[in-house]
């Protein structure tokens, strides 16, 4: 985060008034980081016929330092997806690495950049959505401010900062509603390259974990294009148990230790 304005982190004002859109994104990214985090979630998939399918997902996140993150997502239930895993490793100055592992194939398959707009395991989240956002890859603009349910929001538009990023992204732009008091994103609208709304994500049941760190216990992704929805509900969250870097390696998955 070479453009972080460190003095903002210690500002007395709770509303962060006067910050630019880029400063909001920089400070937000820093405030909500924890060194390690393990989350167990229930995922509910709802199709256009109102058919529902439930899954249990475990997510591990590790801050490796130097603004680089690694994450491992593992399906624990039901049986037909148990053991399927997505490993993501953030890189400095180059595209991030992502691999998906299917137990039946017993091998890791790299997710090509051209496949980042594909949907992950039947959910309404793409591989791009699972990828840590590099703030330098986007241009941010403060569109307006809004007050919703007694909370003030920055409404910020994010667009790819270069043609290369634009080609790799499945979105023409995103619009984010960020609560001014805690700098936490409550709503995201995703648009295609023609400016059409594709899907909307709503984060709710926001709770304070520690210090300035906040999380949502529930996320709802409404995919307008697919007439499909994904509901994510947190079962448990642990930010005290340390995670070793070895847990975020190909070897850890291929040897089966990721299921222990």
CSV table of C-alpha atoms in Angstrom, one decimal:
chain,number,residue,atom,x,y,z
A,1,UNK,CA,0.0,0.0,0.0
A,2,UNK,CA,2.4,2.6,-1.2
A,3,UNK,CA,-0.2,5.4,-1.1
A,4,UNK,CA,-1.5,4.8,2.5
A,5,UNK,CA,-1.7,8.0,4.4
A,6,UNK,CA,-0.7,6.7,7.8
A,7,UNK,CA,-1.9,9.7,9.7
A,8,UNK,CA,-5.4,8.9,8.7
A,9,UNK,CA,-5.3,5.7,10.7
A,10,UNK,CA,-5.0,7.7,13.9
A,11,UNK,CA,-7.4,10.5,13.1
A,12,UNK,CA,-9.8,11.5,15.8
A,13,UNK,CA,-12.8,11.7,13.5
A,14,UNK,CA,-14.9,8.6,13.5
A,15,UNK,CA,-16.4,9.4,10.1
A,16,UNK,CA,-13.1,9.7,8.1
A,17,UNK,CA,-14.6,12.8,6.5
A,18,UNK,CA,-12.6,14.3,3.6
A,19,UNK,CA,-10.8,11.2,2.5
A,20,UNK,CA,-10.5,10.4,-1.2
A,21,UNK,CA,-12.0,7.2,-2.6
A,22,UNK,CA,-8.5,5.7,-2.9
A,23,UNK,CA,-7.7,6.6,0.7
A,24,UNK,CA,-10.9,5.0,1.9
A,25,UNK,CA,-10.0,1.7,0.1
A,26,UNK,CA,-6.4,1.8,1.4
A,27,UNK,CA,-7.4,2.4,5.0
A,28,UNK,CA,-10.2,-0.1,4.8
A,29,UNK,CA,-7.9,-2.9,3.6
A,30,UNK,CA,-5.5,-2.3,6.5
A,31,UNK,CA,-8.1,-1.9,9.3
A,32,UNK,CA,-9.9,-5.2,8.8
A,33,UNK,CA,-6.8,-7.4,8.5
A,34,UNK,CA,-5.9,-10.1,11.0
A,35,UNK,CA,-2.8,-12.3,11.0
A,36,UNK,CA,-4.8,-15.5,10.7
A,37,UNK,CA,-8.5,-16.4,10.5
A,38,UNK,CA,-10.5,-19.7,10.3
A,39,UNK,CA,-14.2,-19.5,9.3
A,40,UNK,CA,-16.7,-22.2,9.0
A,41,UNK,CA,-19.7,-21.3,6.9
A,42,UNK,CA,-23.0,-22.7,5.7
A,43,UNK,CA,-23.7,-22.0,2.0
A,44,UNK,CA,-27.2,-22.2,0.6
A,45,UNK,CA,-27.7,-22.2,-3.1
A,46,UNK,CA,-31.1,-21.3,-4.5
A,47,UNK,CA,-32.0,-21.7,-8.2
A,48,UNK,CA,-34.8,-20.1,-10.2
A,49,UNK,CA,-37.2,-23.0,-9.3
A,50,UNK,CA,-36.5,-22.3,-5.6
A,51,UNK,CA,-34.6,-25.5,-5.2
A,52,UNK,CA,-32.2,-25.3,-2.3
A,53,UNK,CA,-28.8,-27.0,-1.7
A,54,UNK,CA,-26.7,-26.6,1.4
A,55,UNK,CA,-23.0,-27.0,1.8
A,56,UNK,CA,-20.5,-26.5,4.6
A,57,UNK,CA,-17.3,-24.6,3.7
A,58,UNK,CA,-14.2,-24.0,5.8
A,59,UNK,CA,-12.0,-21.1,5.0
A,60,UNK,CA,-8.4,-20.4,6.3
A,61,UNK,CA,-6.8,-17.0,5.7
A,62,UNK,CA,-3.1,-16.1,6.5
A,63,UNK,CA,-1.4,-12.7,6.3
A,64,UNK,CA,2.1,-13.6,5.1
A,65,UNK,CA,3.3,-10.0,5.5
A,66,UNK,CA,4.2,-7.3,2.9
A,67,UNK,CA,0.4,-7.0,2.1
A,68,UNK,CA,0.3,-10.6,0.8
A,69,UNK,CA,-2.4,-13.0,1.7
A,70,UNK,CA,-3.0,-16.7,1.2
A,71,UNK,CA,-6.3,-18.5,1.6
A,72,UNK,CA,-7.6,-22.1,1.5
A,73,UNK,CA,-11.2,-22.9,1.1
A,74,UNK,CA,-12.4,-26.5,1.7
A,75,UNK,CA,-15.8,-28.1,1.4
A,76,UNK,CA,-16.6,-30.4,4.3
A,77,UNK,CA,-20.1,-31.4,3.3
A,78,UNK,CA,-22.1,-32.8,1.6
A,79,UNK,CA,-20.3,-36.0,0.5
A,80,UNK,CA,-20.4,-35.2,-3.2
A,81,UNK,CA,-18.2,-32.1,-2.8
A,82,UNK,CA,-16.3,-33.1,0.4
A,83,UNK,CA,-12.6,-32.4,0.0
A,84,UNK,CA,-12.9,-30.1,-2.9
A,85,UNK,CA,-10.5,-27.2,-2.2
A,86,UNK,CA,-9.5,-23.8,-3.6
A,87,UNK,CA,-6.0,-22.5,-2.8
A,88,UNK,CA,-5.2,-18.8,-3.5
A,89,UNK,CA,-1.9,-17.2,-3.1
A,90,UNK,CA,-1.4,-13.5,-3.5
A,91,UNK,CA,1.7,-12.4,-5.4
A,92,UNK,CA,3.5,-9.0,-5.5
A,93,UNK,CA,3.5,-7.2,-8.8
A,94,UNK,CA,2.1,-10.1,-10.8
A,95,UNK,CA,-1.2,-12.1,-11.1
A,96,UNK,CA,-2.2,-14.2,-8.1
A,97,UNK,CA,-2.1,-18.0,-8.2
A,98,UNK,CA,-5.2,-20.1,-7.8
A,99,UNK,CA,-5.5,-23.8,-7.8
A,100,UNK,CA,-8.6,-26.0,-7.4
A,101,UNK,CA,-8.4,-29.6,-6.1
A,102,UNK,CA,-10.9,-32.3,-6.8
A,103,UNK,CA,-10.3,-35.5,-4.6
A,104,UNK,CA,-11.5,-37.8,-7.4
A,105,UNK,CA,-8.8,-36.5,-9.7
A,106,UNK,CA,-6.1,-36.3,-7.0
A,107,UNK,CA,-4.4,-33.4,-8.6
A,108,UNK,CA,-4.3,-29.6,-8.4
A,109,UNK,CA,-5.6,-27.7,-11.4
A,110,UNK,CA,-4.4,-24.1,-11.9
A,111,UNK,CA,-7.1,-21.6,-12.6
A,112,UNK,CA,-6.0,-19.7,-15.7
A,113,UNK,CA,-6.5,-15.9,-15.8
A,114,UNK,CA,-9.0,-16.4,-18.6
A,115,UNK,CA,-11.2,-18.5,-16.2
A,116,UNK,CA,-11.3,-16.0,-13.3
A,117,UNK,CA,-14.9,-15.0,-14.3
A,118,UNK,CA,-16.1,-18.6,-14.0
A,119,UNK,CA,-18.4,-19.4,-11.0
A,120,UNK,CA,-16.9,-21.3,-8.1
A,121,UNK,CA,-18.6,-24.7,-7.4
A,122,UNK,CA,-22.1,-23.7,-8.4
A,123,UNK,CA,-22.1,-20.5,-6.2
A,124,UNK,CA,-22.7,-17.0,-7.4
A,125,UNK,CA,-19.1,-16.0,-6.5
A,126,UNK,CA,-16.5,-16.2,-9.2
A,127,UNK,CA,-12.9,-17.1,-8.9
A,128,UNK,CA,-12.2,-13.4,-9.3
A,129,UNK,CA,-14.4,-12.7,-6.3
A,130,UNK,CA,-12.3,-15.1,-4.2
A,131,UNK,CA,-9.1,-13.4,-5.2
A,132,UNK,CA,-7.6,-10.7,-2.9
A,133,UNK,CA,-8.1,-7.4,-4.5
A,134,UNK,CA,-5.0,-5.5,-5.5
A,135,UNK,CA,-6.0,-1.9,-4.9
A,136,UNK,CA,-3.5,-0.6,-7.5
A,137,UNK,CA,-5.4,-2.6,-10.2
A,138,UNK,CA,-8.4,-0.3,-9.9
A,139,UNK,CA,-9.3,3.3,-10.2
A,140,UNK,CA,-11.7,4.5,-7.4
A,141,UNK,CA,-14.1,7.4,-7.5
A,142,UNK,CA,-16.3,8.8,-4.8
A,143,UNK,CA,-19.7,8.9,-6.6
A,144,UNK,CA,-21.8,10.3,-3.7
A,145,UNK,CA,-22.6,9.8,0.0
A,146,UNK,CA,-25.9,8.2,1.3
A,147,UNK,CA,-27.6,7.7,4.6
A,148,UNK,CA,-29.4,4.4,4.9
A,149,UNK,CA,-31.0,3.1,8.1
A,150,UNK,CA,-29.3,5.9,10.1
A,151,UNK,CA,-25.8,4.9,8.8
A,152,UNK,CA,-23.7,7.1,6.5
A,153,UNK,CA,-22.0,5.6,3.5
A,154,UNK,CA,-19.4,6.3,1.0
A,155,UNK,CA,-20.6,5.2,-2.4
A,156,UNK,CA,-17.5,4.3,-4.4
A,157,UNK,CA,-17.1,3.2,-8.0
A,158,UNK,CA,-14.3,0.8,-8.9
A,159,UNK,CA,-13.2,0.3,-12.5
A,160,UNK,CA,-10.2,-1.6,-13.8
A,161,UNK,CA,-7.2,0.8,-14.0
A,162,UNK,CA,-5.8,-0.6,-17.3
A,163,UNK,CA,-6.9,-2.4,-20.4
A,164,UNK,CA,-5.0,-5.5,-19.2
A,165,UNK,CA,-6.9,-5.6,-15.9
A,166,UNK,CA,-10.2,-4.9,-17.8
A,167,UNK,CA,-9.6,-7.9,-20.1
A,168,UNK,CA,-8.9,-10.2,-17.2
A,169,UNK,CA,-11.9,-9.1,-15.2
A,170,UNK,CA,-15.5,-10.3,-15.6
A,171,UNK,CA,-16.8,-6.8,-14.5
A,172,UNK,CA,-16.9,-3.5,-16.2
A,173,UNK,CA,-17.2,-1.8,-12.8
A,174,UNK,CA,-18.3,-2.4,-9.2
A,175,UNK,CA,-20.1,0.1,-7.0
A,176,UNK,CA,-19.5,-0.3,-3.2
A,177,UNK,CA,-21.4,1.1,-0.2
A,178,UNK,CA,-18.9,1.5,2.6
A,179,UNK,CA,-20.1,2.5,6.1
A,180,UNK,CA,-18.3,5.7,7.1
A,181,UNK,CA,-18.0,4.9,10.8
A,182,UNK,CA,-16.3,1.5,10.5
A,183,UNK,CA,-15.2,1.5,6.8
A,184,UNK,CA,-16.9,-1.8,6.1
A,185,UNK,CA,-18.5,-2.7,2.8
A,186,UNK,CA,-22.2,-3.5,3.2
A,187,UNK,CA,-23.3,-3.6,-0.4
A,188,UNK,CA,-21.6,-4.3,-3.8
A,189,UNK,CA,-23.2,-4.0,-7.2
A,190,UNK,CA,-21.4,-5.8,-10.1
A,191,UNK,CA,-21.8,-4.5,-13.7
A,192,UNK,CA,-20.8,-6.0,-17.0
A,193,UNK,CA,-18.7,-4.2,-19.6
A,194,UNK,CA,-21.9,-2.7,-21.1
A,195,UNK,CA,-23.0,-1.2,-17.9
A,196,UNK,CA,-25.7,-3.7,-17.1
A,197,UNK,CA,-26.2,-4.8,-13.5
A,198,UNK,CA,-25.2,-8.5,-13.2
A,199,UNK,CA,-25.5,-9.2,-9.4
A,200,UNK,CA,-25.7,-7.6,-6.0
A,201,UNK,CA,-24.0,-8.7,-2.8
A,202,UNK,CA,-25.4,-7.6,0.6
A,203,UNK,CA,-23.4,-8.1,3.9
A,204,UNK,CA,-25.4,-8.0,7.1
A,205,UNK,CA,-25.3,-8.9,10.8
A,206,UNK,CA,-22.0,-7.0,11.1
A,207,UNK,CA,-20.0,-7.6,14.3
A,208,UNK,CA,-16.9,-6.2,15.8
A,209,UNK,CA,-14.2,-8.9,16.2
A,210,UNK,CA,-11.5,-6.9,17.9
A,211,UNK,CA,-10.2,-3.3,17.7
A,212,UNK,CA,-11.2,-1.9,14.3
A,213,UNK,CA,-11.8,-5.3,12.8
A,214,UNK,CA,-15.4,-6.0,11.6
A,215,UNK,CA,-17.0,-8.9,9.8
A,216,UNK,CA,-20.4,-9.8,8.4
A,217,UNK,CA,-22.1,-13.0,9.7
A,218,UNK,CA,-24.3,-13.2,6.6
A,219,UNK,CA,-23.8,-12.4,2.9
A,220,UNK,CA,-26.5,-12.6,0.2
A,221,UNK,CA,-25.4,-12.7,-3.4
A,222,UNK,CA,-28.3,-12.2,-5.9
A,223,UNK,CA,-27.3,-13.1,-9.4
A,224,UNK,CA,-29.7,-11.3,-11.7
A,225,UNK,CA,-28.3,-12.8,-14.9
A,226,UNK,CA,-28.6,-16.4,-13.7
A,227,UNK,CA,-31.8,-16.0,-11.5
A,228,UNK,CA,-29.8,-17.7,-8.8
A,229,UNK,CA,-28.9,-16.7,-5.2
A,230,UNK,CA,-26.1,-17.7,-2.8
A,231,UNK,CA,-26.5,-17.2,1.0
A,232,UNK,CA,-23.4,-17.5,3.2
A,233,UNK,CA,-24.0,-17.8,7.0
A,234,UNK,CA,-21.0,-17.9,9.4
A,235,UNK,CA,-21.2,-20.9,11.8
A,236,UNK,CA,-17.9,-20.1,13.6
A,237,UNK,CA,-14.9,-17.8,13.3
A,238,UNK,CA,-11.5,-18.0,15.0
A,239,UNK,CA,-8.9,-15.3,14.8
A,240,UNK,CA,-6.7,-16.5,17.7
A,241,UNK,CA,-5.4,-19.9,16.4
A,242,UNK,CA,-2.2,-19.4,14.4
A,243,UNK,CA,-2.0,-21.0,11.0
A,244,UNK,CA,1.3,-22.2,9.5
A,245,UNK,CA,2.4,-21.2,6.0
A,246,UNK,CA,2.7,-24.9,5.2
A,247,UNK,CA,-1.1,-25.1,5.4
A,248,UNK,CA,-1.3,-23.0,2.2
A,249,UNK,CA,0.9,-25.2,0.0
A,250,UNK,CA,0.2,-27.7,-2.8
A,251,UNK,CA,1.9,-30.4,-0.8
A,252,UNK,CA,-0.4,-29.9,2.2
A,253,UNK,CA,-3.4,-30.5,-0.1
A,254,UNK,CA,-2.0,-33.4,-2.1
A,255,UNK,CA,-1.0,-35.3,1.0
A,256,UNK,CA,-4.5,-35.0,2.4
A,257,UNK,CA,-3.5,-33.1,5.5
A,258,UNK,CA,-5.8,-30.2,4.7
A,259,UNK,CA,-8.7,-32.5,5.7
A,260,UNK,CA,-7.3,-33.2,9.2
